[in-house]
Short mmCIF file of C-alpha atoms and ligand atoms in Angstrom, two decimals:
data_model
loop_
_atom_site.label_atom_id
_atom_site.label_comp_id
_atom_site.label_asym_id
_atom_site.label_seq_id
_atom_site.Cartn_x
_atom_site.Cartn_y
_atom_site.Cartn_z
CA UNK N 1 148.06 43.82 -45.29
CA UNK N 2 147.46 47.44 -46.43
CA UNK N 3 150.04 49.87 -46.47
CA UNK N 4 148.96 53.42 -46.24
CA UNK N 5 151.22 56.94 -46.92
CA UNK N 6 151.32 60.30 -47.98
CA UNK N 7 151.83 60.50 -51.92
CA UNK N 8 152.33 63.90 -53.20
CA UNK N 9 150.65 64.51 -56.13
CA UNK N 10 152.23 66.75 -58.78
CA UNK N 11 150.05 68.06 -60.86
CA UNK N 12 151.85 70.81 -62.75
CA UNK N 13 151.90 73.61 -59.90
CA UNK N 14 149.59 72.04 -57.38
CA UNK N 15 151.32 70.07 -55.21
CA UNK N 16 149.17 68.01 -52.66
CA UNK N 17 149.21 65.48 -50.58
CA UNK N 18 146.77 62.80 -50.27
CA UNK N 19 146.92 59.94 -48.51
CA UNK N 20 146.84 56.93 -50.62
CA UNK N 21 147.12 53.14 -50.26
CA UNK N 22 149.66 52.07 -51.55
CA UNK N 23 148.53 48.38 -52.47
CA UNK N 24 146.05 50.91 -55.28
CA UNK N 25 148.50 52.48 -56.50
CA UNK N 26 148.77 50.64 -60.18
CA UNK N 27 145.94 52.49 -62.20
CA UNK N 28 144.23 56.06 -60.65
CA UNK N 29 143.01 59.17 -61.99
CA UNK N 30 143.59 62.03 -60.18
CA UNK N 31 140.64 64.44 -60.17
CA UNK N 32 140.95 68.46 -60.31
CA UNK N 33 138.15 69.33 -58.34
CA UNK N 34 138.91 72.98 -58.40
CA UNK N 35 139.10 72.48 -62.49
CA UNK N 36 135.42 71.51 -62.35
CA UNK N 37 134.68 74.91 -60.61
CA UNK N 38 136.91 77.09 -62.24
CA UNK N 39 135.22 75.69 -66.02
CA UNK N 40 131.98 76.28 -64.45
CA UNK N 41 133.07 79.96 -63.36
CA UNK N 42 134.42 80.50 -66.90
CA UNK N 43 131.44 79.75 -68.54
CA UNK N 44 128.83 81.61 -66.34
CA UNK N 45 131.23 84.57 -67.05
CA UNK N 46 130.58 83.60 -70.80
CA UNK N 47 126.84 83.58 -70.99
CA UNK N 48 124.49 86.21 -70.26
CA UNK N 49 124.57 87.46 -66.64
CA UNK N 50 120.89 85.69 -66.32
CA UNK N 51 122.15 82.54 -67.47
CA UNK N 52 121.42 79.63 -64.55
CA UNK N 53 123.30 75.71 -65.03
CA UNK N 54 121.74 72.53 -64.85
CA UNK N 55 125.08 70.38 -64.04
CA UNK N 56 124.59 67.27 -66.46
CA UNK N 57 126.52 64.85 -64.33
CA UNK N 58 125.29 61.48 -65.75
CA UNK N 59 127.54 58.58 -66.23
CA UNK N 60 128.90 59.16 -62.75
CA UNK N 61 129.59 62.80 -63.83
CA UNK N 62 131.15 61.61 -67.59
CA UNK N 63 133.77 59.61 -64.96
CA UNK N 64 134.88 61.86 -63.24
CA UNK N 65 132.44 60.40 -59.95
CA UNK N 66 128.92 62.06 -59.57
CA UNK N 67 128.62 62.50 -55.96
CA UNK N 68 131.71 64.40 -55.53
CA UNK N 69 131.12 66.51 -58.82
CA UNK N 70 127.59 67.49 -57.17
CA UNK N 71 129.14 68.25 -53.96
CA UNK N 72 131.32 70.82 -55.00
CA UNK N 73 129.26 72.46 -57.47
CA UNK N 74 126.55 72.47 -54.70
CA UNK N 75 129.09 74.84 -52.60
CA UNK N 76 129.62 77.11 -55.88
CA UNK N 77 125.45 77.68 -56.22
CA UNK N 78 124.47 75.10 -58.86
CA UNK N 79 121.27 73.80 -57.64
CA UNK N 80 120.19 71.78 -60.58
CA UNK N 81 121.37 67.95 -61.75
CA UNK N 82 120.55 66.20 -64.69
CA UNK N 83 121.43 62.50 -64.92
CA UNK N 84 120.33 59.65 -67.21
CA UNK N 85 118.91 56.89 -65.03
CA UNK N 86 117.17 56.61 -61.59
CA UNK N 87 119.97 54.53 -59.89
CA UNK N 88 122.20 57.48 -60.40
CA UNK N 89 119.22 59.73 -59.14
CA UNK N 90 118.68 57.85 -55.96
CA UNK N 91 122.44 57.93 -55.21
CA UNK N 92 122.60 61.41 -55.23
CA UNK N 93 119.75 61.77 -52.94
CA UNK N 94 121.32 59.24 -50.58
CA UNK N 95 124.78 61.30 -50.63
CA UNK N 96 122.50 64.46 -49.83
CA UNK N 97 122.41 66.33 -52.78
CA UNK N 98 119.57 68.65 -52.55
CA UNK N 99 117.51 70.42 -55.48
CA UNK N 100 116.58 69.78 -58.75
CA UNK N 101 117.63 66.23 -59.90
CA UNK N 102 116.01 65.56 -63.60
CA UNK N 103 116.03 62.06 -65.21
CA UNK N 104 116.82 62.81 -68.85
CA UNK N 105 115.79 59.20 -70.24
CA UNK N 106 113.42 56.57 -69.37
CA UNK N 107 112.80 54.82 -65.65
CA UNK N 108 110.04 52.40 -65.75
CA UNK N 109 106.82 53.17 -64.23
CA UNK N 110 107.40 50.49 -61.67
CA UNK N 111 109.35 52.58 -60.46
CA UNK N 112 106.35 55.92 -59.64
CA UNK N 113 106.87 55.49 -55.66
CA UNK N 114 110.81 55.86 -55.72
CA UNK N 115 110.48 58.92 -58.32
CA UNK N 116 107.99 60.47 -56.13
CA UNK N 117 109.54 59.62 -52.57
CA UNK N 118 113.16 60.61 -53.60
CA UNK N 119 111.96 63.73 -54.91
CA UNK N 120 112.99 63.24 -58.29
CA UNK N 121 111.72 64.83 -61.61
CA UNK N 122 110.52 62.27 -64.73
CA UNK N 123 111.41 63.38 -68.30
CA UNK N 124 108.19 62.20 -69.62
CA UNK N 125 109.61 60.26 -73.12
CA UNK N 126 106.07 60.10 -74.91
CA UNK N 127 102.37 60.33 -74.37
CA UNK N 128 102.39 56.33 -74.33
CA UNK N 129 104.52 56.96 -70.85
CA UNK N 130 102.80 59.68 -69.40
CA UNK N 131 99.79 57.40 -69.70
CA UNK N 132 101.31 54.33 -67.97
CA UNK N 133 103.38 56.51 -65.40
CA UNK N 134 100.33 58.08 -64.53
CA UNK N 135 98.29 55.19 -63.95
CA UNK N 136 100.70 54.43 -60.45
CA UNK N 137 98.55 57.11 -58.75
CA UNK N 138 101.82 58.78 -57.88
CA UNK N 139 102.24 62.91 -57.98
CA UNK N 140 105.46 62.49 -59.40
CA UNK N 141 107.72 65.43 -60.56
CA UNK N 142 108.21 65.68 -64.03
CA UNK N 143 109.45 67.74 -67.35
CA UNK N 144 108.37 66.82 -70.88
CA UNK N 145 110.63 66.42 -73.37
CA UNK N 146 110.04 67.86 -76.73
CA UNK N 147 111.22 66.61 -79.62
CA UNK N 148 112.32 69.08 -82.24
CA UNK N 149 114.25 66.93 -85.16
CA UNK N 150 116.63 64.70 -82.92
CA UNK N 151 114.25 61.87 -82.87
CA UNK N 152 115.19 60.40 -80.26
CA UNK N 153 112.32 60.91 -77.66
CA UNK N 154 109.78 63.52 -76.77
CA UNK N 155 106.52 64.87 -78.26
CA UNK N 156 106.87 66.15 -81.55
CA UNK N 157 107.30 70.18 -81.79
CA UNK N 158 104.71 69.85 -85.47
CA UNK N 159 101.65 70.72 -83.31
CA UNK N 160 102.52 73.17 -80.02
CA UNK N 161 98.85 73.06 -79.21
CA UNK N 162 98.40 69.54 -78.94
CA UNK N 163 101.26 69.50 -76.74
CA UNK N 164 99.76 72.43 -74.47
CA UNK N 165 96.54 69.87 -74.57
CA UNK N 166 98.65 66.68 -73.21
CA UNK N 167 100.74 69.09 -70.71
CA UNK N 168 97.27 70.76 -69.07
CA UNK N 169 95.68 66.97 -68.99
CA UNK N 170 98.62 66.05 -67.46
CA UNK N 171 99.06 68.57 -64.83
CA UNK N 172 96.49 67.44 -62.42
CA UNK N 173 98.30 64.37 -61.92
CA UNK N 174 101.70 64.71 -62.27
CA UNK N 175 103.65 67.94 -60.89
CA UNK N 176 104.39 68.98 -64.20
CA UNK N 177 107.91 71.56 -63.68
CA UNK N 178 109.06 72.27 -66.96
CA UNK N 179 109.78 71.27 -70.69
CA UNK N 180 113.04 70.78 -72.76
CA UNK N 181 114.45 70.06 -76.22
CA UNK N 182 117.86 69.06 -77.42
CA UNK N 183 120.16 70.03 -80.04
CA UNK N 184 121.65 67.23 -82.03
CA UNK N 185 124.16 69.58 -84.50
CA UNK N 186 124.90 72.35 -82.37
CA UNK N 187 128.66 71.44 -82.19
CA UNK N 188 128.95 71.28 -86.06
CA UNK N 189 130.02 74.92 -88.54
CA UNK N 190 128.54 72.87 -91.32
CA UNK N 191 125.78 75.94 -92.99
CA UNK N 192 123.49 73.14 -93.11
CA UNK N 193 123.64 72.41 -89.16
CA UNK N 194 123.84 76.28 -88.32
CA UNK N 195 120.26 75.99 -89.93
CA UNK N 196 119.00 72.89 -88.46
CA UNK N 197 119.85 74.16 -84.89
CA UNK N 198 118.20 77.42 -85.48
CA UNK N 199 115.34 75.52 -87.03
CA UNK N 200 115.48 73.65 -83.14
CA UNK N 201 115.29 76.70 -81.67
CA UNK N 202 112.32 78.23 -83.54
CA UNK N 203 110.01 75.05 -82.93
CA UNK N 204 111.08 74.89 -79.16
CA UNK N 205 110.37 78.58 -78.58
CA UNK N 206 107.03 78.11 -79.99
CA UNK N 207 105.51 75.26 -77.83
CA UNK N 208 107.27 77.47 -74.97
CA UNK N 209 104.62 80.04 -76.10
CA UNK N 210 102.25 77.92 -76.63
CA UNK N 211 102.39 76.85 -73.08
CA UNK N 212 103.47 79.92 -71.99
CA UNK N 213 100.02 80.30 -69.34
CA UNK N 214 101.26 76.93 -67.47
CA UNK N 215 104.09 79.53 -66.13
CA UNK N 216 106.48 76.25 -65.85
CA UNK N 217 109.68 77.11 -64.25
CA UNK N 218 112.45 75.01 -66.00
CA UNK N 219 112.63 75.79 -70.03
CA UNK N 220 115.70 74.52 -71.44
CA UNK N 221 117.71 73.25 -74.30
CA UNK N 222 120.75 74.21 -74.70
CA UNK N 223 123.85 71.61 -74.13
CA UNK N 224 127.15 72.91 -73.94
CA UNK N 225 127.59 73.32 -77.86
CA UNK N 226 124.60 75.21 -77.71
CA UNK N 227 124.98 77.17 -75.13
CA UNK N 228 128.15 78.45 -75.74
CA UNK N 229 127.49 79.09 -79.51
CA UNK N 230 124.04 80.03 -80.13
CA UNK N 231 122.59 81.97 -76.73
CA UNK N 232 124.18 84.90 -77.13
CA UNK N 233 122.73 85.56 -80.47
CA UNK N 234 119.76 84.12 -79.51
CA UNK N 235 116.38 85.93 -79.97
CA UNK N 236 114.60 84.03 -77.85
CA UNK N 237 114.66 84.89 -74.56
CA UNK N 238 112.16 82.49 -72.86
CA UNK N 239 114.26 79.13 -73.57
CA UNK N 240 117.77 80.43 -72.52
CA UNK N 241 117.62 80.86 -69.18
CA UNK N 242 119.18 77.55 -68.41
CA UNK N 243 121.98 75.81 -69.98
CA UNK N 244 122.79 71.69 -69.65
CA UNK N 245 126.30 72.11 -69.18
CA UNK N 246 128.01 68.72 -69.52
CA UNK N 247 131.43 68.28 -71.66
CA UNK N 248 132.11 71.99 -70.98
CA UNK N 249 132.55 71.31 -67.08
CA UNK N 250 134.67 68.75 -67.81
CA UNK N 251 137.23 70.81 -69.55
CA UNK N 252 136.26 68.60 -73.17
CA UNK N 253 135.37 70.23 -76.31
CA UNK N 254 132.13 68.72 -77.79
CA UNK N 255 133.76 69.19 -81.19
CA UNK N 256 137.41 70.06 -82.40
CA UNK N 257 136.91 73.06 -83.96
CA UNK N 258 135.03 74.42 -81.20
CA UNK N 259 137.37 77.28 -79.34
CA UNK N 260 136.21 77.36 -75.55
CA UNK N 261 137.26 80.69 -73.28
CA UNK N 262 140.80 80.22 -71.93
CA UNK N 263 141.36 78.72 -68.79
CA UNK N 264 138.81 75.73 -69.45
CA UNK N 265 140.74 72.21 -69.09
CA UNK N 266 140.21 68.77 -68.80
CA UNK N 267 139.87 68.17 -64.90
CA UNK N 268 140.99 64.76 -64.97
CA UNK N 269 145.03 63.05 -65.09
CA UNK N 270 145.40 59.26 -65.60
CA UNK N 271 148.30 57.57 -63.90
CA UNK N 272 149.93 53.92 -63.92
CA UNK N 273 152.94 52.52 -62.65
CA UNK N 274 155.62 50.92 -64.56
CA UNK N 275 155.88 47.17 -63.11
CA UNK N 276 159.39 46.03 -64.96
CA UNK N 277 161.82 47.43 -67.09
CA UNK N 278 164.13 45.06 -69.04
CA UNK N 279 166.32 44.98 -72.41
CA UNK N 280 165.76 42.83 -75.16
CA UNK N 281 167.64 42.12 -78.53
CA UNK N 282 166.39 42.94 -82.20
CA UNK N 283 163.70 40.76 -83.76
CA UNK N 284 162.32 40.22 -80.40
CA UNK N 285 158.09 39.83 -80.68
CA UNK N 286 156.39 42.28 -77.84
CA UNK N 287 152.91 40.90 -76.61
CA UNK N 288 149.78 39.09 -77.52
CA UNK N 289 149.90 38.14 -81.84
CA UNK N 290 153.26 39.04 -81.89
CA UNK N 291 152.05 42.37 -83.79
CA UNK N 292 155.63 44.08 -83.02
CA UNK N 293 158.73 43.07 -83.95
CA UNK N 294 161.61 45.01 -82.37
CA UNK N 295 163.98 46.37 -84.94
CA UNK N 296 167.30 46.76 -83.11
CA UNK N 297 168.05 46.31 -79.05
CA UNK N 298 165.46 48.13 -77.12
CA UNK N 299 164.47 48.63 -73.57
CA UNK N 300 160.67 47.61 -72.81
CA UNK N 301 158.66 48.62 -69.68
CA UNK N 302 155.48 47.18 -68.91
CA UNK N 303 152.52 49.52 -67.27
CA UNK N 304 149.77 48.43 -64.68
CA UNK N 305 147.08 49.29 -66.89
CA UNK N 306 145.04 47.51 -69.64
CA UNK N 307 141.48 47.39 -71.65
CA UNK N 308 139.84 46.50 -68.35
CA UNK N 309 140.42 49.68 -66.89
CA UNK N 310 139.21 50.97 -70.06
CA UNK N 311 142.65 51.78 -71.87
CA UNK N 312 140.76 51.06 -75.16
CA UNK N 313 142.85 48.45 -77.16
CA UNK N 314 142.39 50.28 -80.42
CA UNK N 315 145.74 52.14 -79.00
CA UNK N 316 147.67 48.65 -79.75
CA UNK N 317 151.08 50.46 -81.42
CA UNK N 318 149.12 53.93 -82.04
CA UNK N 319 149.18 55.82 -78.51
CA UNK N 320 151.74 56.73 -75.93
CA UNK N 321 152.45 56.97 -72.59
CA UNK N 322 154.30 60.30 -71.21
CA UNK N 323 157.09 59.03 -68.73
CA UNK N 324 159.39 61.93 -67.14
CA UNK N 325 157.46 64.49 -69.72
CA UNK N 326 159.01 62.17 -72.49
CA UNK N 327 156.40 60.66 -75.00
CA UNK N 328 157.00 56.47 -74.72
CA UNK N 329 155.41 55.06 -77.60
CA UNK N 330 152.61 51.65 -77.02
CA UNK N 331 154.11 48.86 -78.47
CA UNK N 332 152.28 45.12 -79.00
CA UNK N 333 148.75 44.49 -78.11
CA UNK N 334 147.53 46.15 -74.68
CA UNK N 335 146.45 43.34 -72.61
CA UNK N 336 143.67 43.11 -70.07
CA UNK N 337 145.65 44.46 -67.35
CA UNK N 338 148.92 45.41 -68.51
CA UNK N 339 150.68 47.41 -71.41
CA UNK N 340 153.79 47.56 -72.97
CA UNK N 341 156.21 50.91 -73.93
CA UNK N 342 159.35 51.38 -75.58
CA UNK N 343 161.70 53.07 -73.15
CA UNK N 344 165.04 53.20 -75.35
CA UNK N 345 164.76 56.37 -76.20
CA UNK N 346 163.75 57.82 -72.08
CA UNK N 347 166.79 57.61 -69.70
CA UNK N 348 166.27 55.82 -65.95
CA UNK N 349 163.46 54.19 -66.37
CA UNK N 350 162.55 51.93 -63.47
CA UNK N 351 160.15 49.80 -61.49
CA UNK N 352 157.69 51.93 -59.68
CA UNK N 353 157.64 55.26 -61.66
CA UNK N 354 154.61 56.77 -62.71
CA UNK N 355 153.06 57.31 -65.87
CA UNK N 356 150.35 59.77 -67.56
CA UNK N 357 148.45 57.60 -69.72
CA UNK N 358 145.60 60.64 -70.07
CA UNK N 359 146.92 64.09 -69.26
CA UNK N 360 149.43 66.56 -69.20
CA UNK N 361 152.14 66.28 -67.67
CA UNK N 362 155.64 68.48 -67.68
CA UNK N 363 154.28 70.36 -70.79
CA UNK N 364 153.09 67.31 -72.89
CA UNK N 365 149.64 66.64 -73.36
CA UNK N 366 147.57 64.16 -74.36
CA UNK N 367 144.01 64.63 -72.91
CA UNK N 368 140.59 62.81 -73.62
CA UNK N 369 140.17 64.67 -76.63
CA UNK N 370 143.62 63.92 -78.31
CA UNK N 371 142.96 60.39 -77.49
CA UNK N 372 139.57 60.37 -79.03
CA UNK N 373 141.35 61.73 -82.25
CA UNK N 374 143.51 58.51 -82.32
CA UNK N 375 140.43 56.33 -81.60
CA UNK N 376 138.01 58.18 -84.23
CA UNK N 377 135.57 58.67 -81.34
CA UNK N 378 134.83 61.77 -78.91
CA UNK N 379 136.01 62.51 -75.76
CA UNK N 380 132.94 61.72 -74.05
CA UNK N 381 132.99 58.53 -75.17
CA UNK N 382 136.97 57.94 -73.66
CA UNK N 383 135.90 59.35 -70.32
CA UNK N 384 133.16 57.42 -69.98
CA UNK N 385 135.03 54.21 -70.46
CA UNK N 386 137.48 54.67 -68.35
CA UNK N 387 136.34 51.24 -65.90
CA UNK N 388 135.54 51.73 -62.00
CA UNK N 389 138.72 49.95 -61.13
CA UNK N 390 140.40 52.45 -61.96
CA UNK N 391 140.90 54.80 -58.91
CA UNK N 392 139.57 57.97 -58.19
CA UNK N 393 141.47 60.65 -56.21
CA UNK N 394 140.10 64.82 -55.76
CA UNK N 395 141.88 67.58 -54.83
CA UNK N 396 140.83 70.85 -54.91
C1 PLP J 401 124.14 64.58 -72.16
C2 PLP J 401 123.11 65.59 -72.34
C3 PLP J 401 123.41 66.95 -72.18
C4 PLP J 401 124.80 67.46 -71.98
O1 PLP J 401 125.45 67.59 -73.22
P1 PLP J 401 126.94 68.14 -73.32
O2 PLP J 401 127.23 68.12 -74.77
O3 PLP J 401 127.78 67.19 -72.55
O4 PLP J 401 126.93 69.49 -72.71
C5 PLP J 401 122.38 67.85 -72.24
N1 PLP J 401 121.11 67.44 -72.46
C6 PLP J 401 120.78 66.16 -72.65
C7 PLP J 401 119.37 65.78 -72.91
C8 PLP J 401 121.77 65.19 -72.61
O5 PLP J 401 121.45 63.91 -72.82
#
């Protein structure tokens, strides 16, 4: 039997009510639709007035869900998607998302009929593809990627001729819409990456002129590092008219010493219930190995959430839980699907109260990118990995 109610969310001043079933309530992330829009908003007002996004919403939208992320962004004018795979591609279709959606990585050939039906565009990896893609008979939409130092895919920048040569013999049989590059150090100070992204730059801009007769409307490569720290200086004007904003919409830095405009936040808060609460003695072992050993008479509460909702283990007596905006430290191994905290320390701690696990909540925060600190990872990487299981409710 499912039990459904009104749960008020409180998400520092927005309060809203959604209805939720209750039988879900153990592991949920609340998602700040409005955040999504108002980090977009902040970062058009960054970048030049001319400046059009290309939402990069792959990965279900780095978590955060893909179709809903388009949705809203399609009410605030963004008209371009970027996502990694054609699953995700033909989902969006099938939700309705209209305009640009561009593949960034590979989608087999087989595949030249879907492409072409959903009205999808084809990052073309290599020549080696454009050959077999081609060979479906297909007029499928597509961009070429250039590679300018990432390695990673694309045809090399070395010769921009040779690459106008492959585009034109392309462009009677595919409908060839655009080329792009990306930046793989434009998030770093280091002097030596300031150089190497500039050095990007320079070979992009000039297959762009090389090419420059094909009149192809989408030139791009700048991700959010990039945009944000190299267009405005930039002296090329041709290859900055679109930005591949990813991490920024999300509220995430793509580095830590990056400083973003104010009013750009995570959009995302990760909640759990506490399922017990009890005391134990000293010398008491908490969990899986045993790894903690209380040292005097503590109270223990145990959380609804675990490493298969993608609470990464690696937090095992490192992270913390924020319980009545009180920090409740992880003790013991987290388990698949539940965690323990030390509650000694946090007064009235009881079965059913809610916990932040990712978030900020009464003035403590702990977001994605303080938890990728503790892991040694990035914040794309945690909100990516947060499982499907795990919940997802919008507001706006
Ligand atoms: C993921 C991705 C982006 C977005 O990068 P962010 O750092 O999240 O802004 C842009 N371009 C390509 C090719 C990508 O793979």
């Amino acid at each position: 039997m499912i039990f459904t109610d009104f749960f008020t969310f409180s998400n520092c001043d927005k309060l809203m009510q959604v209805k939720v079933n209750q039988a879900e309530k153990r592991s949920w992330l609340e998602v700040d639709l409005g955040q999504i829009t108002t980090n977009l908003k902040t970062f058009q007002q960054a970048l030049p007035r001319e400046t059009n996004i290309m939402a990069v919403i792959k990965a279900d939208a780095y978590g955060h869900g893909d179709i809903k992320v388009a949705q809203i962004l399609t009410d605030y004018g963004v008209n371009m998607f970027a996502v990694s795979n054609i699953d995700e591609a033909v989902g969006l279709r099938k939700a309705g998302i209209r305009g640009l959606i561009l593949i960034l990585g590979y989608t087999s050939p087989i595949y030249a009929e879907e492409l072409y039906s959903y009205d999808l565009t084809q990052t073309i990896v290599s020549e080696e593809y454009a050959k077999a893609l081609s060979e479906k008979d297909y007029r499928v939409k597509c961009q070429f990627a250039i590679d300018t130092g990432m390695n990673r895919i694309g045809l090399s920048s070395k010769d921009p001729r040779h690459i106008r040569d492959i585009i034109c013999r392309y462009c009677g049989v595919f409908d060839v819409n655009g080329i792009f590059t990306h930046l793989c150090v434009a998030d770093s100070d280091e002097k030596e990456d300031i150089c190497f992204t500039w050095s990007q730059l320079e070979k992009f801009n000039n297959v762009v002129e090389a090419v420059s007769s094909l009149n192809l409307p989408y030139i791009h490569c700048f991700n959010t590092a990039g945009g944000f720290r190299y267009l405005n200086n930039s002296k090329y004007s041709r290859i900055g008219k679109i930005v591949r904003l990813g991490i920024g919409l999300y509220g995430l830095k793509p580095d830590k010493n990056i400083s973003f405009p104010d009013g750009i936040k995570p959009a995302i808060t990760w909640k759990s219930v506490i399922s017990m609460v009890k005391r134990i003695e000293e010398g008491e072992g908490i969990s899986y190995g045993r790894t903690f050993i209380t040292k005097h008479p503590s109270i223990i509460a145990t959380v609804t959430t675990g490493y298969a909702d993608g609470y990464n283990r690696l937090l095992s007596n490192q992270g913390f839980v924020i319980i009545n905006g009180l920090r409740a430290p992880i003790i013991g191994r987290i388990c698949m699907d539940q965690t323990l905290i030390d509650v000694t320390e946090i007064p009235d701690v009881k079965m059913g109260d809610t916990v932040v696990l990712m978030g900020e909540c009464e003035g403590v925060r702990y977001d994605a990118n303080d938890m990728a600190v503790d892991l040694k990872t990035i914040g794309y990487e945690v909100i990516c990995g947060i499982s499907k299981r795990v919940q997802r409710f919008y507001f706006k």
